[in-house]
Amino acid sequence: MSLPTDFLWGAASSAYQIEGASRTDGKGPSVQDTKVIPAGTPDFTVCSDHYHRFREDVALFAELGLKAYRFSIAWSRIVPEGVGEVNEAGVQFYSDLIDELLAHDIEPVITMYHFDLPAALEANGGWADRATADAFVEFARVCFERFGDRVKWWLTINEQNMMTLHADHVIGGITADYPVYQANHHMFVAQSRTMAVCHEILPEAKIGPAPNIAVSYPASSDPQDILAAQYSNAIRNWIYLDAACLGRYNTLALDWIRRSGYQLDYTEEDLQVFRDGRPDFIAFNYYNTDTVAYVEGETLVDELGNVHGPGSQADNPHLTRTEFSGWWVDPTGFRTTLQEIHSRYDLPLMVTENGLGARDELVDGTVDDDYRIAYLRDHIGQLNAAAESGVPVLGYHPWSVMDLISTHEGFDKRYGFIYVNRNNSSELDLARYKKKSFGWYRAVIDSNGAELG
Ligand code: BG6
C-alpha cells in the first residue's frame, strides 16, 4: 500500500511561535508571554509577523504545494481571560486565515492548544485546577461553532506528554509543588470531553490527540534494561494514547505514578468521560527515539526533580546526532513508532511534526539546506515503508512551514522551508525567502512521496 491520493502533505506551526501580535486586537497574555524568556532570545511580540502577513504567507504555502496546513489557535486570542467573553477580533483573524487557506485549496488542520495557556488561568492554578478543563471545553466549543463549518481536521492538545515530562522546560514558570500527574489528569479529562463535544456538534469532523510519540529502546538485552524501557514507553508514550484511544489508564504508568507517591485523584465518572470521548485518528509529533538503561540509583528525572521512570538515558551507538541540539536522528525509529502505534490502537495516523533545526545561513537570497533535505528524505522514506507495511497514514506535516521562534533558541534554530529575514536581536525586514528545501518538498508533494530526490 502506498500513500493515498488524498494524502495531506502539509507543514506545521504554532500560534505563539509564528504569529507575533501577542497583545494586539484584544489578545490576552498567555503563559508564553508572562514566562521568563530564555536569555538572548526575543519575546513573542513580533515572531515571524504572520498575524499581519498571513495572506502573503498562505500564497507561499500554495506555491510550496501544500495540501494542508497545521496551525494552532491561540486560546487567549479567542478568549482573552481563558473563560468568559469571546474576542471577536481574534475570531475574525482565524476565520480570515481559514478562508485564505481554503481559497488556495489548503486544508486547515487546527490544534486547539499548543503550550500557550491563557495567563489568567495559570494565575488561578492552571492545569492543577480542574476548572481549567471546563474552560478548555468551552473554548473548544467556541472554535467548533465558529470554524467548524469550514474545518474538518482538529487536534486537541499538542505534546501533553512533554508538558508533563518537562513541565517547566516547555511551559515555563512551573514550580516544584506543581502536581504534575494531577494536572496531566485534568488535561486528559479536557481532551476526552472535547472529543465528545466535537462529535456532537460536528458529526463530519475528525479529531485526535497530538502527543510526541517515539519508542524508547532498551540499551541492551539485559532484562533490567528491557524492564526500564518498558516503563519508559508506558510513561512517555502509552499512558497518553491509552487514555485517548482506549479510554483507560495504562496500568504500568499508573503503577509508577502510585508507587512514586504522586498526587492522582480521579473518579469513576472521569473514567467514563475517558470512555465516552474517543478520537477518529491519532496525530503525533516525532523527532527522536531515546534509549534507556537500568543503572542502580539513577532515574529518568526532569528539571524540577520529578521522576518519570526507572533507568536513565543512554547513548545509542547506532545513531548520529543533529548538529544544533544533539538530538538523535533515527528515521527507522520513525517507522517503528508508526507501526507500533498502529498495531496498538488500529486507528489512522497523522504526523503533525518532524524536522531538523539548524543554524541556516541566507546567501544570495536562499539557504542551501541540504542537511534538512537529507533528514526529511530519510524520514519520508520510512513513512512510505510504514505505509507499505499496512499503516494507514493520513498526512505528514514537517516542522515548520516557515522559520519561527524555537522553544528555547529563538531564531538561531530554524526549521522552515521559508527563511524569515530576522534574527534574535533585530527584526530586520522580515522578508521571506525560499530555501532549497522549498523546491525539493514541492517536488515530493507533486510525486505524492514517490520521488524523494
Ligand atoms: C515540538 C513542539 O516539541 O518541537 C514545537 O511542538 C517545537 O513547539 C518543536 O518548536 C521543536 O523544538 P525546538 O525546541 O527546537 O523549538
CSV table of C-alpha atoms in Angstrom, one decimal, residues 21-384:
chain,number,residue,atom,x,y,z
A,21,ALA,CA,0.9,40.5,17.7
A,22,SER,CA,0.9,38.9,21.1
A,23,ARG,CA,-1.1,41.8,22.7
A,24,THR,CA,-2.8,43.1,19.5
A,25,ASP,CA,-6.6,43.4,18.8
A,26,GLY,CA,-7.7,42.3,22.3
A,27,LYS,CA,-5.5,39.2,22.7
A,28,GLY,CA,-4.9,38.3,26.3
A,29,PRO,CA,-1.4,37.2,27.5
A,30,SER,CA,-0.6,33.5,27.6
A,31,VAL,CA,1.9,31.8,29.8
A,32,GLN,CA,4.4,32.2,27.0
A,33,ASP,CA,4.0,36.0,27.2
A,34,THR,CA,4.5,36.0,31.0
A,35,LYS,CA,7.3,33.4,31.4
A,36,VAL,CA,11.0,34.3,31.7
A,37,ILE,CA,12.2,34.4,28.1
A,38,PRO,CA,15.4,32.4,27.5
A,39,ALA,CA,18.5,34.7,27.6
A,40,GLY,CA,19.4,36.1,24.2
A,41,THR,CA,16.1,35.2,22.5
A,42,PRO,CA,13.2,37.6,21.6
A,43,ASP,CA,9.8,37.8,23.2
A,44,PHE,CA,6.7,37.0,21.3
A,45,THR,CA,5.5,40.4,20.2
A,46,VAL,CA,6.7,40.1,16.6
A,47,CYS,CA,7.8,36.5,15.9
A,48,SER,CA,7.5,36.0,12.1
A,49,ASP,CA,4.8,38.6,12.0
A,50,HIS,CA,2.4,36.1,10.5
A,51,TYR,CA,-0.5,37.8,12.1
A,52,HIS,CA,0.0,40.8,9.7
A,53,ARG,CA,1.4,38.9,6.7
A,54,PHE,CA,-0.7,35.7,6.6
A,55,ARG,CA,-2.1,36.4,3.1
A,56,GLU,CA,1.4,36.7,1.7
A,57,ASP,CA,2.4,33.6,3.7
A,58,VAL,CA,-0.5,31.5,2.5
A,59,ALA,CA,0.3,32.4,-1.1
A,60,LEU,CA,3.8,31.0,-0.5
A,61,PHE,CA,2.3,27.9,1.2
A,62,ALA,CA,0.3,27.4,-2.0
A,63,GLU,CA,3.4,27.8,-4.1
A,64,LEU,CA,5.1,25.2,-1.9
A,65,GLY,CA,2.3,22.9,-3.0
A,66,LEU,CA,0.8,22.3,0.5
A,67,LYS,CA,-2.5,20.3,0.6
A,68,ALA,CA,-2.9,21.1,4.3
A,69,TYR,CA,-1.5,23.4,6.9
A,70,ARG,CA,-1.3,22.5,10.6
A,71,PHE,CA,-1.5,25.6,12.8
A,72,SER,CA,-2.8,26.4,16.3
A,73,ILE,CA,-5.3,28.8,17.6
A,74,ALA,CA,-4.1,31.0,20.5
A,75,TRP,CA,-6.7,30.3,23.2
A,76,SER,CA,-6.2,33.8,24.7
A,77,ARG,CA,-6.8,35.5,21.3
A,78,ILE,CA,-10.3,33.9,21.2
A,79,VAL,CA,-11.0,34.1,25.0
A,80,PRO,CA,-8.5,36.6,26.4
A,81,GLU,CA,-9.2,35.6,30.1
A,82,GLY,CA,-9.4,31.9,29.3
A,83,VAL,CA,-13.1,31.8,30.3
A,84,GLY,CA,-15.9,34.2,29.6
A,85,GLU,CA,-16.0,36.9,26.9
A,86,VAL,CA,-15.1,36.0,23.3
A,87,ASN,CA,-12.8,38.4,21.4
A,88,GLU,CA,-14.4,38.9,18.1
A,89,ALA,CA,-11.2,40.4,16.5
A,90,GLY,CA,-9.5,37.1,17.4
A,91,VAL,CA,-12.2,35.0,15.8
A,92,GLN,CA,-12.0,37.2,12.7
A,93,PHE,CA,-8.3,36.6,12.4
A,94,TYR,CA,-8.6,32.8,12.3
A,95,SER,CA,-11.7,33.0,10.2
A,96,ASP,CA,-9.8,35.0,7.6
A,97,LEU,CA,-6.9,32.7,7.8
A,98,ILE,CA,-9.1,29.6,7.2
A,99,ASP,CA,-10.8,31.3,4.3
A,100,GLU,CA,-7.5,32.3,2.8
A,101,LEU,CA,-6.2,28.7,3.1
A,102,LEU,CA,-9.4,27.2,1.5
A,103,ALA,CA,-9.2,29.8,-1.3
A,104,HIS,CA,-5.8,28.2,-2.1
A,105,ASP,CA,-7.1,24.6,-1.7
A,106,ILE,CA,-5.2,24.1,1.5
A,107,GLU,CA,-7.0,22.1,4.2
A,108,PRO,CA,-6.7,23.6,7.7
A,109,VAL,CA,-5.6,21.2,10.4
A,110,ILE,CA,-6.2,23.0,13.7
A,111,THR,CA,-4.5,22.4,17.1
A,112,MET,CA,-6.6,24.0,19.9
A,113,TYR,CA,-3.8,24.2,22.5
A,114,HIS,CA,-0.1,24.4,21.8
A,115,PHE,CA,1.8,25.3,25.0
A,116,ASP,CA,0.0,28.7,25.4
A,117,LEU,CA,-2.4,28.5,28.3
A,118,PRO,CA,-4.1,31.9,29.0
A,119,ALA,CA,-2.1,33.6,31.7
A,120,ALA,CA,-5.3,34.4,33.6
A,121,LEU,CA,-6.0,30.7,34.0
A,122,GLU,CA,-2.4,30.0,35.1
A,123,ALA,CA,-2.8,32.6,37.8
A,124,ASN,CA,-5.8,30.6,39.1
A,125,GLY,CA,-3.9,27.3,39.3
A,126,GLY,CA,-3.6,26.4,35.6
A,127,TRP,CA,-4.0,22.7,34.9
A,128,ALA,CA,-3.6,21.8,38.5
A,129,ASP,CA,-7.1,23.2,38.9
A,130,ARG,CA,-9.9,21.1,37.4
A,131,ALA,CA,-11.7,24.3,36.4
A,132,THR,CA,-9.1,24.7,33.6
A,133,ALA,CA,-10.6,21.5,32.0
A,134,ASP,CA,-14.0,23.1,32.0
A,135,ALA,CA,-12.5,26.3,30.5
A,136,PHE,CA,-10.8,24.3,27.7
A,137,VAL,CA,-14.0,22.5,26.7
A,138,GLU,CA,-15.9,25.9,26.5
A,139,PHE,CA,-13.1,27.4,24.4
A,140,ALA,CA,-13.2,24.3,22.1
A,141,ARG,CA,-16.9,24.7,21.8
A,142,VAL,CA,-16.4,28.3,20.5
A,143,CYS,CA,-13.9,27.0,18.0
A,144,PHE,CA,-16.2,24.3,16.7
A,145,GLU,CA,-19.1,26.7,16.5
A,146,ARG,CA,-17.2,29.5,14.7
A,147,PHE,CA,-14.9,27.5,12.4
A,148,GLY,CA,-16.5,24.0,12.2
A,149,ASP,CA,-18.4,24.9,9.0
A,150,ARG,CA,-15.1,25.1,7.2
A,151,VAL,CA,-12.7,22.9,9.2
A,152,LYS,CA,-12.7,19.1,9.2
A,153,TRP,CA,-9.4,18.3,11.0
A,154,TRP,CA,-9.0,19.0,14.7
A,155,LEU,CA,-6.2,18.3,17.2
A,156,THR,CA,-6.8,18.7,20.9
A,157,ILE,CA,-3.6,19.3,22.9
A,158,ASN,CA,-0.1,19.5,21.4
A,159,GLU,CA,2.5,17.3,23.3
A,160,GLN,CA,0.6,16.9,26.5
A,161,ASN,CA,3.4,14.4,27.4
A,162,MET,CA,6.1,17.0,27.0
A,163,MET,CA,4.1,19.4,29.2
A,164,THR,CA,4.1,16.7,31.8
A,165,LEU,CA,7.6,15.2,31.4
A,166,HIS,CA,9.3,18.6,31.1
A,167,ALA,CA,6.7,20.9,32.5
A,168,ASP,CA,8.9,23.8,33.5
A,169,HIS,CA,11.1,23.5,30.4
A,170,VAL,CA,8.2,23.6,28.0
A,171,ILE,CA,5.7,25.9,29.6
A,172,GLY,CA,7.9,27.9,31.9
A,173,GLY,CA,7.1,29.2,35.4
A,174,ILE,CA,6.3,25.8,36.9
A,175,THR,CA,7.5,25.2,40.4
A,176,ALA,CA,8.4,22.1,42.3
A,177,ASP,CA,5.0,21.9,44.1
A,178,TYR,CA,3.1,21.6,40.7
A,179,PRO,CA,1.1,18.3,41.0
A,180,VAL,CA,2.3,17.1,37.7
A,181,TYR,CA,0.2,14.0,37.3
A,182,GLN,CA,-2.9,15.6,38.7
A,183,ALA,CA,-2.6,18.4,36.1
A,184,ASN,CA,-2.0,15.7,33.5
A,185,HIS,CA,-5.2,14.0,34.5
A,186,HIS,CA,-7.1,17.3,34.1
A,187,MET,CA,-5.8,17.6,30.6
A,188,PHE,CA,-7.0,14.0,29.8
A,189,VAL,CA,-10.5,14.9,31.1
A,190,ALA,CA,-10.4,18.1,29.0
A,191,GLN,CA,-9.3,16.2,25.9
A,192,SER,CA,-11.9,13.4,26.2
A,193,ARG,CA,-14.7,15.8,26.8
A,194,THR,CA,-13.6,17.9,23.9
A,195,MET,CA,-13.6,14.9,21.5
A,196,ALA,CA,-17.1,14.1,22.6
A,197,VAL,CA,-18.3,17.7,22.1
A,198,CYS,CA,-16.7,17.7,18.7
A,199,HIS,CA,-18.6,14.6,17.6
A,200,GLU,CA,-21.8,16.0,19.0
A,201,ILE,CA,-21.5,19.4,17.3
A,202,LEU,CA,-19.7,18.4,14.1
A,203,PRO,CA,-20.5,14.8,13.2
A,204,GLU,CA,-18.5,15.0,10.0
A,205,ALA,CA,-15.3,16.4,11.6
A,206,LYS,CA,-12.3,14.3,12.6
A,207,ILE,CA,-10.5,14.9,15.9
A,208,GLY,CA,-7.5,13.4,17.6
A,209,PRO,CA,-4.8,13.9,20.3
A,210,ALA,CA,-1.3,15.2,19.3
A,211,PRO,CA,1.3,13.9,21.7
A,212,ASN,CA,5.0,13.5,20.9
A,213,ILE,CA,5.5,9.7,20.5
A,214,ALA,CA,8.7,7.9,19.9
A,215,VAL,CA,9.7,4.4,21.0
A,216,SER,CA,12.1,4.0,23.9
A,217,TYR,CA,14.8,1.4,23.2
A,218,PRO,CA,16.5,-0.7,25.9
A,219,ALA,CA,20.2,-0.1,25.9
A,220,SER,CA,20.9,-3.8,25.8
A,221,SER,CA,19.4,-7.2,26.0
A,222,ASP,CA,19.9,-7.1,29.8
A,223,PRO,CA,16.5,-7.9,31.3
A,224,GLN,CA,16.9,-4.9,33.6
A,225,ASP,CA,17.3,-2.6,30.6
A,226,ILE,CA,14.3,-4.1,28.9
A,227,LEU,CA,12.2,-3.6,32.1
A,228,ALA,CA,13.4,0.0,32.4
A,229,ALA,CA,12.5,0.7,28.7
A,230,GLN,CA,9.1,-0.9,29.2
A,231,TYR,CA,8.3,1.6,32.0
A,232,SER,CA,9.7,4.4,29.9
A,233,ASN,CA,7.5,3.5,27.0
A,234,ALA,CA,4.4,3.3,29.3
A,235,ILE,CA,5.2,6.7,31.0
A,236,ARG,CA,6.4,8.6,27.9
A,237,ASN,CA,4.0,7.2,25.3
A,238,TRP,CA,1.3,4.7,26.0
A,239,ILE,CA,-0.4,6.4,29.0
A,240,TYR,CA,-1.3,9.2,26.6
A,241,LEU,CA,-2.6,7.1,23.8
A,242,ASP,CA,-4.3,4.6,26.1
A,243,ALA,CA,-6.3,7.4,27.8
A,244,ALA,CA,-7.3,9.0,24.5
A,245,CYS,CA,-7.9,5.8,22.4
A,246,LEU,CA,-8.7,3.0,24.8
A,247,GLY,CA,-10.4,5.1,27.5
A,248,ARG,CA,-8.3,3.9,30.4
A,249,TYR,CA,-5.1,4.5,32.3
A,250,ASN,CA,-2.1,2.4,31.2
A,251,THR,CA,-1.5,0.0,34.1
A,252,LEU,CA,2.3,0.2,34.1
A,253,ALA,CA,2.3,4.0,34.1
A,254,LEU,CA,-0.3,4.1,36.8
A,255,ASP,CA,1.9,1.6,38.8
A,256,TRP,CA,4.8,4.1,38.5
A,257,ILE,CA,2.7,7.1,39.5
A,258,ARG,CA,1.3,5.4,42.5
A,259,ARG,CA,4.5,3.8,43.7
A,260,SER,CA,6.3,7.1,43.4
A,261,GLY,CA,3.7,8.8,45.5
A,262,TYR,CA,2.4,11.4,43.0
A,263,GLN,CA,-0.9,13.0,43.7
A,264,LEU,CA,-3.5,11.4,41.4
A,265,ASP,CA,-7.2,11.7,42.3
A,266,TYR,CA,-9.8,10.6,39.8
A,267,THR,CA,-13.3,9.3,40.0
A,268,GLU,CA,-15.2,6.5,38.2
A,269,GLU,CA,-17.0,9.4,36.4
A,270,ASP,CA,-13.7,10.6,35.0
A,271,LEU,CA,-13.0,7.2,33.6
A,272,GLN,CA,-16.5,7.2,32.0
A,273,VAL,CA,-15.5,10.6,30.4
A,274,PHE,CA,-12.4,8.8,29.0
A,275,ARG,CA,-14.5,6.1,27.5
A,276,ASP,CA,-17.1,8.5,26.1
A,277,GLY,CA,-14.7,10.7,24.2
A,278,ARG,CA,-12.7,8.8,21.5
A,279,PRO,CA,-10.5,10.0,18.7
A,280,ASP,CA,-11.0,9.4,15.0
A,281,PHE,CA,-7.3,9.3,14.3
A,282,ILE,CA,-4.0,9.7,16.2
A,283,ALA,CA,-1.8,12.7,15.4
A,284,PHE,CA,1.7,12.6,16.8
A,285,ASN,CA,5.0,14.5,16.6
A,286,TYR,CA,8.2,12.6,16.0
A,287,TYR,CA,11.8,13.9,16.4
A,288,ASN,CA,13.9,11.2,18.0
A,289,THR,CA,13.8,7.9,19.8
A,290,ASP,CA,15.5,7.6,23.2
A,291,THR,CA,17.5,4.7,24.7
A,292,VAL,CA,17.1,3.7,28.3
A,293,ALA,CA,19.5,1.8,30.6
A,294,TYR,CA,18.9,0.5,34.1
A,295,VAL,CA,21.6,2.0,36.3
A,296,GLU,CA,21.3,1.4,40.0
A,297,GLY,CA,20.3,4.6,41.8
A,298,GLU,CA,19.6,6.5,38.6
A,299,THR,CA,16.1,7.5,37.3
A,300,LEU,CA,14.5,9.5,34.5
A,301,VAL,CA,14.2,12.8,36.3
A,302,ASP,CA,13.0,16.2,35.0
A,303,GLU,CA,14.2,19.8,35.7
A,304,LEU,CA,12.1,20.0,38.8
A,305,GLY,CA,13.1,16.7,40.3
A,306,ASN,CA,10.0,14.8,39.2
A,307,VAL,CA,11.0,11.2,38.5
A,308,HIS,CA,9.3,9.7,35.3
A,309,GLY,CA,10.6,6.2,35.4
A,310,PRO,CA,13.3,3.8,36.4
A,311,GLY,CA,16.5,3.7,34.4
A,312,SER,CA,18.4,6.6,32.8
A,313,GLN,CA,19.0,8.0,29.3
A,314,ALA,CA,21.8,6.1,27.5
A,315,ASP,CA,23.7,6.7,24.2
A,316,ASN,CA,22.8,4.8,21.1
A,317,PRO,CA,25.9,3.8,19.2
A,318,HIS,CA,23.8,3.1,16.1
A,319,LEU,CA,22.6,6.7,15.6
A,320,THR,CA,24.0,10.1,14.8
A,321,ARG,CA,23.0,13.4,16.4
A,322,THR,CA,21.8,16.7,15.0
A,323,GLU,CA,24.5,19.4,14.9
A,324,PHE,CA,22.4,22.1,16.7
A,325,SER,CA,20.8,20.3,19.6
A,326,GLY,CA,22.5,16.9,19.7
A,327,TRP,CA,19.1,15.2,19.2
A,328,TRP,CA,19.3,11.6,17.9
A,329,VAL,CA,18.5,11.1,14.2
A,330,ASP,CA,16.5,7.9,13.7
A,331,PRO,CA,14.4,7.5,10.6
A,332,THR,CA,14.0,3.8,11.2
A,333,GLY,CA,12.7,4.6,14.7
A,334,PHE,CA,10.1,6.7,12.9
A,335,ARG,CA,8.8,3.6,11.0
A,336,THR,CA,9.0,1.5,14.2
A,337,THR,CA,7.0,4.2,16.0
A,338,LEU,CA,4.3,4.4,13.2
A,339,GLN,CA,4.0,0.6,13.2
A,340,GLU,CA,3.9,0.3,16.9
A,341,ILE,CA,1.2,3.0,17.3
A,342,HIS,CA,-0.9,1.4,14.6
A,343,SER,CA,-0.6,-2.1,15.9
A,344,ARG,CA,-1.6,-1.0,19.4
A,345,TYR,CA,-4.6,1.3,18.5
A,346,ASP,CA,-5.7,0.4,15.0
A,347,LEU,CA,-6.5,4.0,14.1
A,348,PRO,CA,-5.3,6.1,11.1
A,349,LEU,CA,-2.3,8.2,11.9
A,350,MET,CA,-1.3,11.8,11.1
A,351,VAL,CA,2.3,13.0,11.6
A,352,THR,CA,2.0,16.6,12.9
A,353,GLU,CA,5.7,17.4,13.4
A,354,ASN,CA,9.0,16.1,12.2
A,355,GLY,CA,12.0,18.2,11.2
A,356,LEU,CA,15.5,19.4,11.6
A,357,GLY,CA,16.5,22.6,13.5
A,358,ALA,CA,19.7,24.2,12.2
A,359,ARG,CA,21.6,27.4,12.0
A,360,ASP,CA,20.7,28.4,8.5
A,361,GLU,CA,22.6,31.0,6.5
A,362,LEU,CA,21.0,33.2,3.9
A,363,VAL,CA,23.3,33.6,0.9
A,364,ASP,CA,22.2,35.2,-2.3
A,365,GLY,CA,18.6,35.1,-1.3
A,366,THR,CA,18.4,31.4,-0.4
A,367,VAL,CA,19.6,28.8,2.0
A,368,ASP,CA,21.4,25.7,0.8
A,369,ASP,CA,19.8,23.4,3.4
A,370,ASP,CA,20.9,20.0,2.0
A,371,TYR,CA,21.1,18.8,5.7
A,372,ARG,CA,17.3,19.4,6.1
A,373,ILE,CA,16.6,17.8,2.7
A,374,ALA,CA,18.6,14.7,3.8
A,375,TYR,CA,16.8,14.5,7.1
A,376,LEU,CA,13.3,14.8,5.6
A,377,ARG,CA,14.1,12.5,2.7
A,378,ASP,CA,15.1,9.7,5.2
A,379,HIS,CA,12.0,10.2,7.3
A,380,ILE,CA,9.6,10.3,4.4
A,381,GLY,CA,11.3,7.2,3.0
A,382,GLN,CA,10.4,5.4,6.3
A,383,LEU,CA,6.9,6.9,6.2
A,384,ASN,CA,6.5,5.2,2.8
